[in-house]
Amino acid sequence: WEEERYPEGIKWKFLEHKGPIFAPPYEPLPENVKFYYDGKVMKLSTKAEEVATFFAKMLDHEYTTKEIFRKNFFKDWRKEMTSEEKSTITNLSKCDFTHMSQYFKAQTEARKQMSKEEKQKIKEENERLLKEYGYCVMDNHKERIANFKIEPPGLFRGRGNHPKMGMLKRRIMPEDIIINCSKDSKIPAPPPGHKWKEVRHDNKVTWLVSWTENIQGSIKYIMLNPSSRIKGEKDWQKYETARRLKKCVDKIRNQYREDWKSKEMKVRQRAVALYFIDKLALRAGNEKEEGETADTVGCCSLRVEHIKLHPELDGQEYVVEFDFLGKDSIRYYNKVPVEKRVFKNLQLFMENKQPEDDLFDRLNTSILNKHLQDLMEGLTAKVFRTYNASITLQQQLKELTNPDDNIPAKILSYNRANRAVAILCNHQRAPPKTFEKAMMNLQSKIDAKKEQLADARRELKSAKADAKVRRDEKSKKSVESKKKAVQRIEEQLMKLEVQATDREENKQIALGTSKLNYLDPRISVAWCKKWGIPIEKIYNKTQREKFAWAIDMAEEDYEF
DNA sequence: GGCTCCGACTCAGAAAGATAAGT
DNA sequence: GACTTATCTTTCTGAGTCGGAGC
C-alpha cells in the first residue's frame, strides 16, 4: 500500500461499518444497598443515584479527596437531583457512600471468583461484539477499528492539577452521534427508537463516528486500529519525513546558530527555542486557554519561572536548569550546559520580566512551524522529536550491541538503547505501586542465592579436598558435579542481578511510548535481522501488527 | 499578517485484564 | 497441580500538535 493512490486529501473511496456500541444503560442498585446522608438512610432518584455511584466507585482514589474534584462533582451532581434531594443534600461531607462502595468491591470480587464456564461465556460474548462492531470495510480491506465502544458516562479525571476534575461526563446518546461512511455503503442503523444526529459522507477524513464531549467541548472520534492501512501509511510517512530531516539537519543547525546573533529579537528567540527543541527533544508548546486545563507548557510556552540560569554550576559553565510540567503534567527537570551565546540570549529574554511572563514573548508555535516549513517541506517542531529519538536508537544500538553476547544480553542492550530514548523524550511513569515490595523480594532472592552459592562453594572445596585424599573415580565425579552446581548458581545469581539493575533503571521510565510512536520500527527490524534475534523478543503481537509494514520492508542493512 | 477558533489527527500514562512464573 | 504473585498486554480516554477557516 505504499504508493500514493489518491489525489490530495482523499482518504478513501468506500467505507462501511456498523456504527458504535453504546454504554450499557444504568442498572439501579438493589434495595439493600443504602446511601446515607447525615447518618440517615436516603433513597435517591435514579438519576441522582447513578451519578452517586460514579463517585462511590472512585471512593478509594486520591481524586475524591481533592477539593476541586469534590466541588466540581457536587455541583454537577446537584444538577441531576430532584428538587427535594437538592434541598436535603447540601453538603458533600455529610454524604456516606461507603456502603455503595463496598457493594461494588464485592461485585468486582464476585466477578473474579466466577467459574471458568461463566468467564468463558463473557469472553465469547465480547468476541461476538468485536466480530460484529470491531471491523469495517475501507476500500476492499477489512480493517480493525480501534475504539468502537462509546465512552460510558462517569466523572471526568484530568491529569495533574486539572480545574475540571470531578465534573460529570454525560451519557452519549445516538442523537449525539455523527456517522461517517460512504454513500453507497450499508448505513448503520441507530438503536431502536433513536436516530443519529447526522450521517455524512466525507472521504477527506478518516473517522467513522464522532461526537462532542461535554467537558471541554472537544470532538471525540472512532478511528481505525494502528494496524490499518490508513494509519500505517501515515506512520511510515512520519519516519520518512524524519529521515529527510536527517539529510538537512546540519544545515538547519548552522542556520539557527547564526540566528542567535540576529538583530531581530523574534529571530533570536526562534533560534534559541529551536535549539531546545532539537537538543532536548522538547515539544512545540502551543498556547492553552487559561483555567480550562492543567497548567502545563512546552518549548514555545515556557515562562521565565521555568528556567534558572547558572553562569557556573558543579564545575560547568552556562548551565540552564529546567523545571516545568509538560504534557500530562509530567515534570521535566534537567540541568543542561549550553553555549555561551544561548546563555546570553536567555539573559536578554528574561530582562525586566516577571516570573509568570513568557520566556519567548515574540514567538509561538505557528511562527516557528512556518519558519520550519521554509527550511524543509513538511518540517514541523515534532519532527525533531521523531528524528532525534530514532537516530539515538540507531546510534545506541551500534554502540551497545556486543557481537559476542548471547540473545538475552543483546536484548538487554536493546532495552538500554530504548531507555536512552525514553529518557531523552522524558517518558516517565509513576513507579509501580508494588515496586518497593517487588524490589525487596528480588533482593532477598539475590541474598538467598548468594548464600546458596557460598554453600555450594564450600561443598566444592571439601569435595576437592576429599578427592585429593581418596583419589578415586567417585570423588572425582563428585567434584565435577559440585563444580557444575557452582557454575549454575553463579549464572542464576548473575541473571537475578541483571534483572535487579534493569528494573531499578526502569523504575520511573516508560519505554512503551517511544517504542510505539518515536522509533522507526525499521531500525529495530534491521537490528533483529542482523543479530538473529527473533522479532517476537522485541515486538509483541499487537506491535508486530502495527509495524507489519516495517517487518516486510526492512533488511538488515537498513539505515535510518 | 496575525489572531482566534476548531477540526482532525498523534501521542500519553494509568488502570484493567490476561498470562506466565513462582511456591 | 492449585493457588498466588509478578509481569506483560490491552483498553481507555485525556492531552498534545498542527493546519486551515474566518475575520
PDB file of C-alpha atoms in Angstrom, chain A residues 229-487:
ATOM      1  CA  ARG A 229      -3.522   0.718   6.051  1.00  0.00           C
ATOM      2  CA  ILE A 230      -4.535   4.307   6.680  1.00  0.00           C
ATOM      3  CA  LYS A 231      -2.669   4.546   9.986  1.00  0.00           C
ATOM      4  CA  GLY A 232       0.326   2.532   8.854  1.00  0.00           C
ATOM      5  CA  GLU A 233       0.886   4.640   5.779  1.00  0.00           C
ATOM      6  CA  LYS A 234       0.792   7.775   7.869  1.00  0.00           C
ATOM      7  CA  ASP A 235       3.240   6.280  10.316  1.00  0.00           C
ATOM      8  CA  TRP A 236       5.612   5.341   7.532  1.00  0.00           C
ATOM      9  CA  GLN A 237       5.378   8.875   6.123  1.00  0.00           C
ATOM     10  CA  LYS A 238       6.217  10.297   9.531  1.00  0.00           C
ATOM     11  CA  TYR A 239       9.508   8.404   9.618  1.00  0.00           C
ATOM     12  CA  GLU A 240      10.283   9.301   6.032  1.00  0.00           C
ATOM     13  CA  THR A 241       9.912  12.975   6.939  1.00  0.00           C
ATOM     14  CA  ALA A 242      12.276  12.447   9.864  1.00  0.00           C
ATOM     15  CA  ARG A 243      14.775  10.816   7.509  1.00  0.00           C
ATOM     16  CA  ARG A 244      14.578  13.817   5.211  1.00  0.00           C
ATOM     17  CA  LEU A 245      15.390  15.965   8.211  1.00  0.00           C
ATOM     18  CA  LYS A 246      18.481  13.841   8.792  1.00  0.00           C
ATOM     19  CA  LYS A 247      19.777  14.976   5.415  1.00  0.00           C
ATOM     20  CA  CYS A 248      19.483  18.668   6.175  1.00  0.00           C
ATOM     21  CA  VAL A 249      19.767  18.829   9.937  1.00  0.00           C
ATOM     22  CA  ASP A 250      23.372  20.059   9.827  1.00  0.00           C
ATOM     23  CA  LYS A 251      22.376  22.937   7.638  1.00  0.00           C
ATOM     24  CA  ILE A 252      19.481  23.787   9.919  1.00  0.00           C
ATOM     25  CA  ARG A 253      21.717  23.657  12.972  1.00  0.00           C
ATOM     26  CA  ASN A 254      24.209  26.016  11.392  1.00  0.00           C
ATOM     27  CA  GLN A 255      21.376  28.285  10.462  1.00  0.00           C
ATOM     28  CA  TYR A 256      19.947  28.579  13.948  1.00  0.00           C
ATOM     29  CA  ARG A 257      23.400  29.107  15.417  1.00  0.00           C
ATOM     30  CA  GLU A 258      23.793  32.038  13.047  1.00  0.00           C
ATOM     31  CA  ASP A 259      20.380  33.327  14.082  1.00  0.00           C
ATOM     32  CA  TRP A 260      21.457  33.557  17.718  1.00  0.00           C
ATOM     33  CA  LYS A 261      23.326  36.660  16.588  1.00  0.00           C
ATOM     34  CA  SER A 262      20.431  38.186  14.657  1.00  0.00           C
ATOM     35  CA  LYS A 263      19.486  41.817  15.124  1.00  0.00           C
ATOM     36  CA  GLU A 264      15.846  40.821  15.344  1.00  0.00           C
ATOM     37  CA  MET A 265      14.594  39.668  18.721  1.00  0.00           C
ATOM     38  CA  LYS A 266      11.998  37.435  17.116  1.00  0.00           C
ATOM     39  CA  VAL A 267      14.636  35.596  15.106  1.00  0.00           C
ATOM     40  CA  ARG A 268      16.855  35.107  18.137  1.00  0.00           C
ATOM     41  CA  GLN A 269      14.006  33.709  20.193  1.00  0.00           C
ATOM     42  CA  ARG A 270      13.043  31.407  17.382  1.00  0.00           C
ATOM     43  CA  ALA A 271      16.610  30.176  17.101  1.00  0.00           C
ATOM     44  CA  VAL A 272      17.035  29.525  20.808  1.00  0.00           C
ATOM     45  CA  ALA A 273      13.681  27.749  21.008  1.00  0.00           C
ATOM     46  CA  LEU A 274      14.604  25.596  18.054  1.00  0.00           C
ATOM     47  CA  TYR A 275      17.899  24.759  19.713  1.00  0.00           C
ATOM     48  CA  PHE A 276      15.997  23.492  22.765  1.00  0.00           C
ATOM     49  CA  ILE A 277      13.594  21.509  20.621  1.00  0.00           C
ATOM     50  CA  ASP A 278      16.489  19.936  18.767  1.00  0.00           C
ATOM     51  CA  LYS A 279      18.870  19.359  21.652  1.00  0.00           C
ATOM     52  CA  LEU A 280      16.381  18.443  24.385  1.00  0.00           C
ATOM     53  CA  ALA A 281      13.543  16.999  22.319  1.00  0.00           C
ATOM     54  CA  LEU A 282      11.032  19.396  23.865  1.00  0.00           C
ATOM     55  CA  ARG A 283       7.510  19.559  22.480  1.00  0.00           C
ATOM     56  CA  ALA A 284       6.435  22.597  20.487  1.00  0.00           C
ATOM     57  CA  GLY A 285       4.286  24.102  23.236  1.00  0.00           C
ATOM     58  CA  ASN A 286       1.054  25.534  21.890  1.00  0.00           C
ATOM     59  CA  GLU A 287      -0.650  28.167  23.962  1.00  0.00           C
ATOM     60  CA  LYS A 288      -3.583  26.934  26.025  1.00  0.00           C
ATOM     61  CA  GLU A 289      -6.649  28.662  27.340  1.00  0.00           C
ATOM     62  CA  GLU A 290      -6.042  29.573  30.937  1.00  0.00           C
ATOM     63  CA  GLY A 291      -8.248  27.862  33.508  1.00  0.00           C
ATOM     64  CA  GLU A 292      -9.602  25.294  31.050  1.00  0.00           C
ATOM     65  CA  THR A 293      -6.825  22.746  31.518  1.00  0.00           C
ATOM     66  CA  ALA A 294      -3.915  21.933  33.819  1.00  0.00           C
ATOM     67  CA  ASP A 295      -1.089  24.459  33.673  1.00  0.00           C
ATOM     68  CA  THR A 296       1.492  22.720  31.521  1.00  0.00           C
ATOM     69  CA  VAL A 297       3.949  24.040  28.952  1.00  0.00           C
ATOM     70  CA  GLY A 298       6.157  23.080  26.044  1.00  0.00           C
ATOM     71  CA  CYS A 299       9.048  24.932  24.455  1.00  0.00           C
ATOM     72  CA  CYS A 300       7.322  27.982  22.983  1.00  0.00           C
ATOM     73  CA  SER A 301       5.118  28.431  26.051  1.00  0.00           C
ATOM     74  CA  LEU A 302       7.950  28.262  28.614  1.00  0.00           C
ATOM     75  CA  ARG A 303       7.756  31.002  31.182  1.00  0.00           C
ATOM     76  CA  VAL A 304      10.561  32.808  32.955  1.00  0.00           C
ATOM     77  CA  GLU A 305       9.805  30.892  36.141  1.00  0.00           C
ATOM     78  CA  HIS A 306      10.550  27.592  34.415  1.00  0.00           C
ATOM     79  CA  ILE A 307      14.262  28.125  33.951  1.00  0.00           C
ATOM     80  CA  LYS A 308      17.148  29.196  36.146  1.00  0.00           C
ATOM     81  CA  LEU A 309      20.428  30.432  34.769  1.00  0.00           C
ATOM     82  CA  HIS A 310      23.680  29.405  36.406  1.00  0.00           C
ATOM     83  CA  PRO A 311      26.798  31.069  34.982  1.00  0.00           C
ATOM     84  CA  GLU A 312      28.581  28.244  36.711  1.00  0.00           C
ATOM     85  CA  LEU A 313      27.301  25.069  38.340  1.00  0.00           C
ATOM     86  CA  ASP A 314      29.150  21.972  39.511  1.00  0.00           C
ATOM     87  CA  GLY A 315      32.205  22.907  37.546  1.00  0.00           C
ATOM     88  CA  GLN A 316      30.302  23.535  34.316  1.00  0.00           C
ATOM     89  CA  GLU A 317      29.774  26.854  32.628  1.00  0.00           C
ATOM     90  CA  TYR A 318      26.486  28.312  31.388  1.00  0.00           C
ATOM     91  CA  VAL A 319      24.061  25.835  32.857  1.00  0.00           C
ATOM     92  CA  VAL A 320      20.318  26.165  32.324  1.00  0.00           C
ATOM     93  CA  GLU A 321      18.144  24.479  34.911  1.00  0.00           C
ATOM     94  CA  PHE A 322      14.731  23.495  33.540  1.00  0.00           C
ATOM     95  CA  ASP A 323      11.857  22.715  35.841  1.00  0.00           C
ATOM     96  CA  PHE A 324       8.356  22.648  34.422  1.00  0.00           C
ATOM     97  CA  LEU A 325       5.302  20.451  33.917  1.00  0.00           C
ATOM     98  CA  GLY A 326       4.946  19.115  30.381  1.00  0.00           C
ATOM     99  CA  LYS A 327       2.263  17.071  28.664  1.00  0.00           C
ATOM    100  CA  ASP A 328       0.151  15.058  31.108  1.00  0.00           C
ATOM    101  CA  SER A 329       1.689  17.155  33.890  1.00  0.00           C
ATOM    102  CA  ILE A 330       4.846  15.090  33.776  1.00  0.00           C
ATOM    103  CA  ARG A 331       7.674  17.042  35.337  1.00  0.00           C
ATOM    104  CA  TYR A 332      10.633  17.935  33.186  1.00  0.00           C
ATOM    105  CA  TYR A 333      13.710  18.553  35.270  1.00  0.00           C
ATOM    106  CA  ASN A 334      17.114  18.907  33.661  1.00  0.00           C
ATOM    107  CA  LYS A 335      20.325  20.832  34.104  1.00  0.00           C
ATOM    108  CA  VAL A 336      21.909  21.492  30.748  1.00  0.00           C
ATOM    109  CA  PRO A 337      25.144  23.217  29.873  1.00  0.00           C
ATOM    110  CA  VAL A 338      24.505  25.397  26.823  1.00  0.00           C
ATOM    111  CA  GLU A 339      26.633  27.502  24.542  1.00  0.00           C
ATOM    112  CA  LYS A 340      27.588  30.935  25.756  1.00  0.00           C
ATOM    113  CA  ARG A 341      25.540  32.675  23.097  1.00  0.00           C
ATOM    114  CA  VAL A 342      22.396  30.799  24.082  1.00  0.00           C
ATOM    115  CA  PHE A 343      23.015  31.694  27.687  1.00  0.00           C
ATOM    116  CA  LYS A 344      23.465  35.371  26.929  1.00  0.00           C
ATOM    117  CA  ASN A 345      20.337  35.368  24.822  1.00  0.00           C
ATOM    118  CA  LEU A 346      18.321  33.806  27.615  1.00  0.00           C
ATOM    119  CA  GLN A 347      19.535  36.516  29.972  1.00  0.00           C
ATOM    120  CA  LEU A 348      18.380  39.050  27.447  1.00  0.00           C
ATOM    121  CA  PHE A 349      14.960  37.421  27.023  1.00  0.00           C
ATOM    122  CA  MET A 350      14.450  37.428  30.788  1.00  0.00           C
ATOM    123  CA  GLU A 351      15.359  41.039  31.332  1.00  0.00           C
ATOM    124  CA  ASN A 352      12.641  43.103  33.007  1.00  0.00           C
ATOM    125  CA  LYS A 353      10.213  40.237  33.084  1.00  0.00           C
ATOM    126  CA  GLN A 354       8.103  38.745  35.848  1.00  0.00           C
ATOM    127  CA  PRO A 355       8.333  35.024  36.636  1.00  0.00           C
ATOM    128  CA  GLU A 356       4.932  34.407  35.035  1.00  0.00           C
ATOM    129  CA  ASP A 357       5.850  36.146  31.766  1.00  0.00           C
ATOM    130  CA  ASP A 358       6.560  34.190  28.598  1.00  0.00           C
ATOM    131  CA  LEU A 359      10.229  33.471  28.026  1.00  0.00           C
ATOM    132  CA  PHE A 360       9.757  33.671  24.269  1.00  0.00           C
ATOM    133  CA  ASP A 361       7.351  36.594  24.098  1.00  0.00           C
ATOM    134  CA  ARG A 362       7.828  37.134  20.367  1.00  0.00           C
ATOM    135  CA  LEU A 363       7.313  33.516  19.438  1.00  0.00           C
ATOM    136  CA  ASN A 364       4.590  30.911  19.168  1.00  0.00           C
ATOM    137  CA  THR A 365       4.269  27.511  17.528  1.00  0.00           C
ATOM    138  CA  SER A 366       2.697  28.829  14.368  1.00  0.00           C
ATOM    139  CA  ILE A 367       5.561  31.281  13.762  1.00  0.00           C
ATOM    140  CA  LEU A 368       8.065  28.543  14.484  1.00  0.00           C
ATOM    141  CA  ASN A 369       6.392  25.989  12.253  1.00  0.00           C
ATOM    142  CA  LYS A 370       6.058  28.474   9.395  1.00  0.00           C
ATOM    143  CA  HIS A 371       9.796  29.038   9.592  1.00  0.00           C
ATOM    144  CA  LEU A 372      10.476  25.298   9.682  1.00  0.00           C
ATOM    145  CA  GLN A 373       8.274  24.796   6.658  1.00  0.00           C
ATOM    146  CA  ASP A 374      10.580  27.180   4.778  1.00  0.00           C
ATOM    147  CA  LEU A 375      13.641  25.187   5.817  1.00  0.00           C
ATOM    148  CA  MET A 376      12.247  21.868   4.676  1.00  0.00           C
ATOM    149  CA  GLU A 377       8.940  20.796   3.239  1.00  0.00           C
ATOM    150  CA  GLY A 378       6.805  19.055   5.835  1.00  0.00           C
ATOM    151  CA  LEU A 379       9.092  20.066   8.698  1.00  0.00           C
ATOM    152  CA  THR A 380       7.390  20.907  11.985  1.00  0.00           C
ATOM    153  CA  ALA A 381       8.594  21.018  15.572  1.00  0.00           C
ATOM    154  CA  LYS A 382       7.589  17.479  16.372  1.00  0.00           C
ATOM    155  CA  VAL A 383       9.669  16.016  13.568  1.00  0.00           C
ATOM    156  CA  PHE A 384      12.755  16.826  15.636  1.00  0.00           C
ATOM    157  CA  ARG A 385      11.488  14.563  18.390  1.00  0.00           C
ATOM    158  CA  THR A 386      10.956  11.720  15.962  1.00  0.00           C
ATOM    159  CA  TYR A 387      14.301  12.317  14.293  1.00  0.00           C
ATOM    160  CA  ASN A 388      16.326  12.582  17.484  1.00  0.00           C
ATOM    161  CA  ALA A 389      14.602   9.585  19.042  1.00  0.00           C
ATOM    162  CA  SER A 390      15.219   7.354  16.033  1.00  0.00           C
ATOM    163  CA  ILE A 391      18.774   8.450  15.413  1.00  0.00           C
ATOM    164  CA  THR A 392      19.564   7.948  19.096  1.00  0.00           C
ATOM    165  CA  LEU A 393      18.225   4.404  18.976  1.00  0.00           C
ATOM    166  CA  GLN A 394      20.302   3.627  15.929  1.00  0.00           C
ATOM    167  CA  GLN A 395      23.482   5.046  17.459  1.00  0.00           C
ATOM    168  CA  GLN A 396      22.922   3.398  20.808  1.00  0.00           C
ATOM    169  CA  LEU A 397      22.284   0.030  19.219  1.00  0.00           C
ATOM    170  CA  LYS A 398      25.534   0.313  17.315  1.00  0.00           C
ATOM    171  CA  GLU A 399      27.368   1.290  20.440  1.00  0.00           C
ATOM    172  CA  LEU A 400      25.854  -1.130  22.911  1.00  0.00           C
ATOM    173  CA  THR A 401      25.424  -4.334  20.953  1.00  0.00           C
ATOM    174  CA  ASN A 402      28.242  -6.730  21.664  1.00  0.00           C
ATOM    175  CA  PRO A 403      28.505  -9.336  18.878  1.00  0.00           C
ATOM    176  CA  ASP A 404      29.734 -11.973  21.329  1.00  0.00           C
ATOM    177  CA  ASP A 405      26.792 -11.591  23.664  1.00  0.00           C
ATOM    178  CA  ASN A 406      24.064 -14.194  23.821  1.00  0.00           C
ATOM    179  CA  ILE A 407      20.479 -13.319  22.935  1.00  0.00           C
ATOM    180  CA  PRO A 408      19.290 -12.224  26.408  1.00  0.00           C
ATOM    181  CA  ALA A 409      22.311  -9.952  26.782  1.00  0.00           C
ATOM    182  CA  LYS A 410      21.681  -8.449  23.350  1.00  0.00           C
ATOM    183  CA  ILE A 411      18.081  -7.835  24.311  1.00  0.00           C
ATOM    184  CA  LEU A 412      19.264  -6.087  27.427  1.00  0.00           C
ATOM    185  CA  SER A 413      21.340  -3.847  25.175  1.00  0.00           C
ATOM    186  CA  TYR A 414      18.283  -3.149  23.076  1.00  0.00           C
ATOM    187  CA  ASN A 415      16.339  -2.197  26.159  1.00  0.00           C
ATOM    188  CA  ARG A 416      19.140   0.086  27.234  1.00  0.00           C
ATOM    189  CA  ALA A 417      19.111   1.803  23.862  1.00  0.00           C
ATOM    190  CA  ASN A 418      15.334   2.116  24.114  1.00  0.00           C
ATOM    191  CA  ARG A 419      15.754   3.555  27.578  1.00  0.00           C
ATOM    192  CA  ALA A 420      18.171   6.200  26.357  1.00  0.00           C
ATOM    193  CA  VAL A 421      15.438   7.385  24.005  1.00  0.00           C
ATOM    194  CA  ALA A 422      12.767   7.316  26.701  1.00  0.00           C
ATOM    195  CA  ILE A 423      14.995   9.473  28.883  1.00  0.00           C
ATOM    196  CA  LEU A 424      15.578  11.892  26.018  1.00  0.00           C
ATOM    197  CA  CYS A 425      11.844  12.199  25.435  1.00  0.00           C
ATOM    198  CA  ASN A 426      11.141  12.355  29.184  1.00  0.00           C
ATOM    199  CA  HIS A 427       8.730   9.438  29.116  1.00  0.00           C
ATOM    200  CA  GLN A 428       8.071   8.757  32.748  1.00  0.00           C
ATOM    201  CA  ARG A 429       5.716   6.635  34.746  1.00  0.00           C
ATOM    202  CA  ALA A 430       4.688   6.531  38.352  1.00  0.00           C
ATOM    203  CA  PRO A 431       6.790   3.853  39.999  1.00  0.00           C
ATOM    204  CA  PRO A 432       4.557   0.770  40.102  1.00  0.00           C
ATOM    205  CA  LYS A 433       2.635   0.567  43.377  1.00  0.00           C
ATOM    206  CA  THR A 434       4.293  -2.725  44.214  1.00  0.00           C
ATOM    207  CA  PHE A 435       7.729  -1.573  43.144  1.00  0.00           C
ATOM    208  CA  GLU A 436       9.383  -1.377  46.556  1.00  0.00           C
ATOM    209  CA  LYS A 437       7.951  -4.692  47.596  1.00  0.00           C
ATOM    210  CA  ALA A 438       8.923  -6.393  44.361  1.00  0.00           C
ATOM    211  CA  MET A 439      12.403  -4.964  44.654  1.00  0.00           C
ATOM    212  CA  MET A 440      12.752  -6.254  48.198  1.00  0.00           C
ATOM    213  CA  ASN A 441      11.546  -9.687  47.153  1.00  0.00           C
ATOM    214  CA  LEU A 442      14.101  -9.719  44.405  1.00  0.00           C
ATOM    215  CA  GLN A 443      16.844  -8.587  46.782  1.00  0.00           C
ATOM    216  CA  SER A 444      16.034 -11.321  49.265  1.00  0.00           C
ATOM    217  CA  LYS A 445      16.135 -13.793  46.407  1.00  0.00           C
ATOM    218  CA  ILE A 446      19.549 -12.499  45.500  1.00  0.00           C
ATOM    219  CA  ASP A 447      20.686 -12.814  49.110  1.00  0.00           C
ATOM    220  CA  ALA A 448      19.375 -16.359  49.284  1.00  0.00           C
ATOM    221  CA  LYS A 449      21.132 -17.153  46.044  1.00  0.00           C
ATOM    222  CA  LYS A 450      24.362 -15.744  47.401  1.00  0.00           C
ATOM    223  CA  GLU A 451      24.142 -17.950  50.451  1.00  0.00           C
ATOM    224  CA  GLN A 452      23.375 -20.902  48.264  1.00  0.00           C
ATOM    225  CA  LEU A 453      26.430 -20.070  46.235  1.00  0.00           C
ATOM    226  CA  ALA A 454      28.609 -19.866  49.318  1.00  0.00           C
ATOM    227  CA  ASP A 455      27.310 -23.248  50.440  1.00  0.00           C
ATOM    228  CA  ALA A 456      27.949 -24.757  47.054  1.00  0.00           C
ATOM    229  CA  ARG A 457      31.470 -23.376  47.043  1.00  0.00           C
ATOM    230  CA  ARG A 458      32.147 -24.804  50.476  1.00  0.00           C
ATOM    231  CA  GLU A 459      30.887 -28.150  49.336  1.00  0.00           C
ATOM    232  CA  LEU A 460      33.058 -27.978  46.260  1.00  0.00           C
ATOM    233  CA  LYS A 461      36.072 -27.176  48.372  1.00  0.00           C
ATOM    234  CA  SER A 462      35.549 -30.087  50.706  1.00  0.00           C
ATOM    235  CA  ALA A 463      34.839 -32.397  47.788  1.00  0.00           C
ATOM    236  CA  LYS A 464      38.141 -31.316  46.244  1.00  0.00           C
ATOM    237  CA  ALA A 465      39.967 -31.972  49.473  1.00  0.00           C
ATOM    238  CA  ASP A 466      38.224 -35.267  49.728  1.00  0.00           C
ATOM    239  CA  ALA A 467      39.205 -36.188  46.179  1.00  0.00           C
ATOM    240  CA  LYS A 468      42.817 -35.297  46.851  1.00  0.00           C
ATOM    241  CA  VAL A 469      42.919 -37.778  49.695  1.00  0.00           C
ATOM    242  CA  ARG A 470      40.899 -40.568  48.181  1.00  0.00           C
ATOM    243  CA  ARG A 471      41.927 -40.277  44.547  1.00  0.00           C
ATOM    244  CA  ASP A 472      39.052 -42.470  43.319  1.00  0.00           C
ATOM    245  CA  GLU A 473      36.564 -42.085  40.440  1.00  0.00           C
ATOM    246  CA  LYS A 474      33.611 -41.482  42.655  1.00  0.00           C
ATOM    247  CA  SER A 475      35.050 -38.495  44.453  1.00  0.00           C
ATOM    248  CA  LYS A 476      36.340 -37.074  41.169  1.00  0.00           C
ATOM    249  CA  LYS A 477      32.846 -37.238  39.769  1.00  0.00           C
ATOM    250  CA  SER A 478      31.533 -35.589  42.868  1.00  0.00           C
ATOM    251  CA  VAL A 479      33.952 -32.685  42.342  1.00  0.00           C
ATOM    252  CA  GLU A 480      32.764 -32.310  38.765  1.00  0.00           C
ATOM    253  CA  SER A 481      29.114 -32.221  39.682  1.00  0.00           C
ATOM    254  CA  LYS A 482      29.814 -29.746  42.520  1.00  0.00           C
ATOM    255  CA  LYS A 483      31.695 -27.556  40.082  1.00  0.00           C
ATOM    256  CA  LYS A 484      28.717 -27.571  37.731  1.00  0.00           C
ATOM    257  CA  ALA A 485      26.421 -26.727  40.583  1.00  0.00           C
ATOM    258  CA  VAL A 486      28.538 -23.727  41.478  1.00  0.00           C
ATOM    259  CA  GLN A 487      28.534 -22.561  37.881  1.00  0.00           C
TER     260      GLN A 487
END
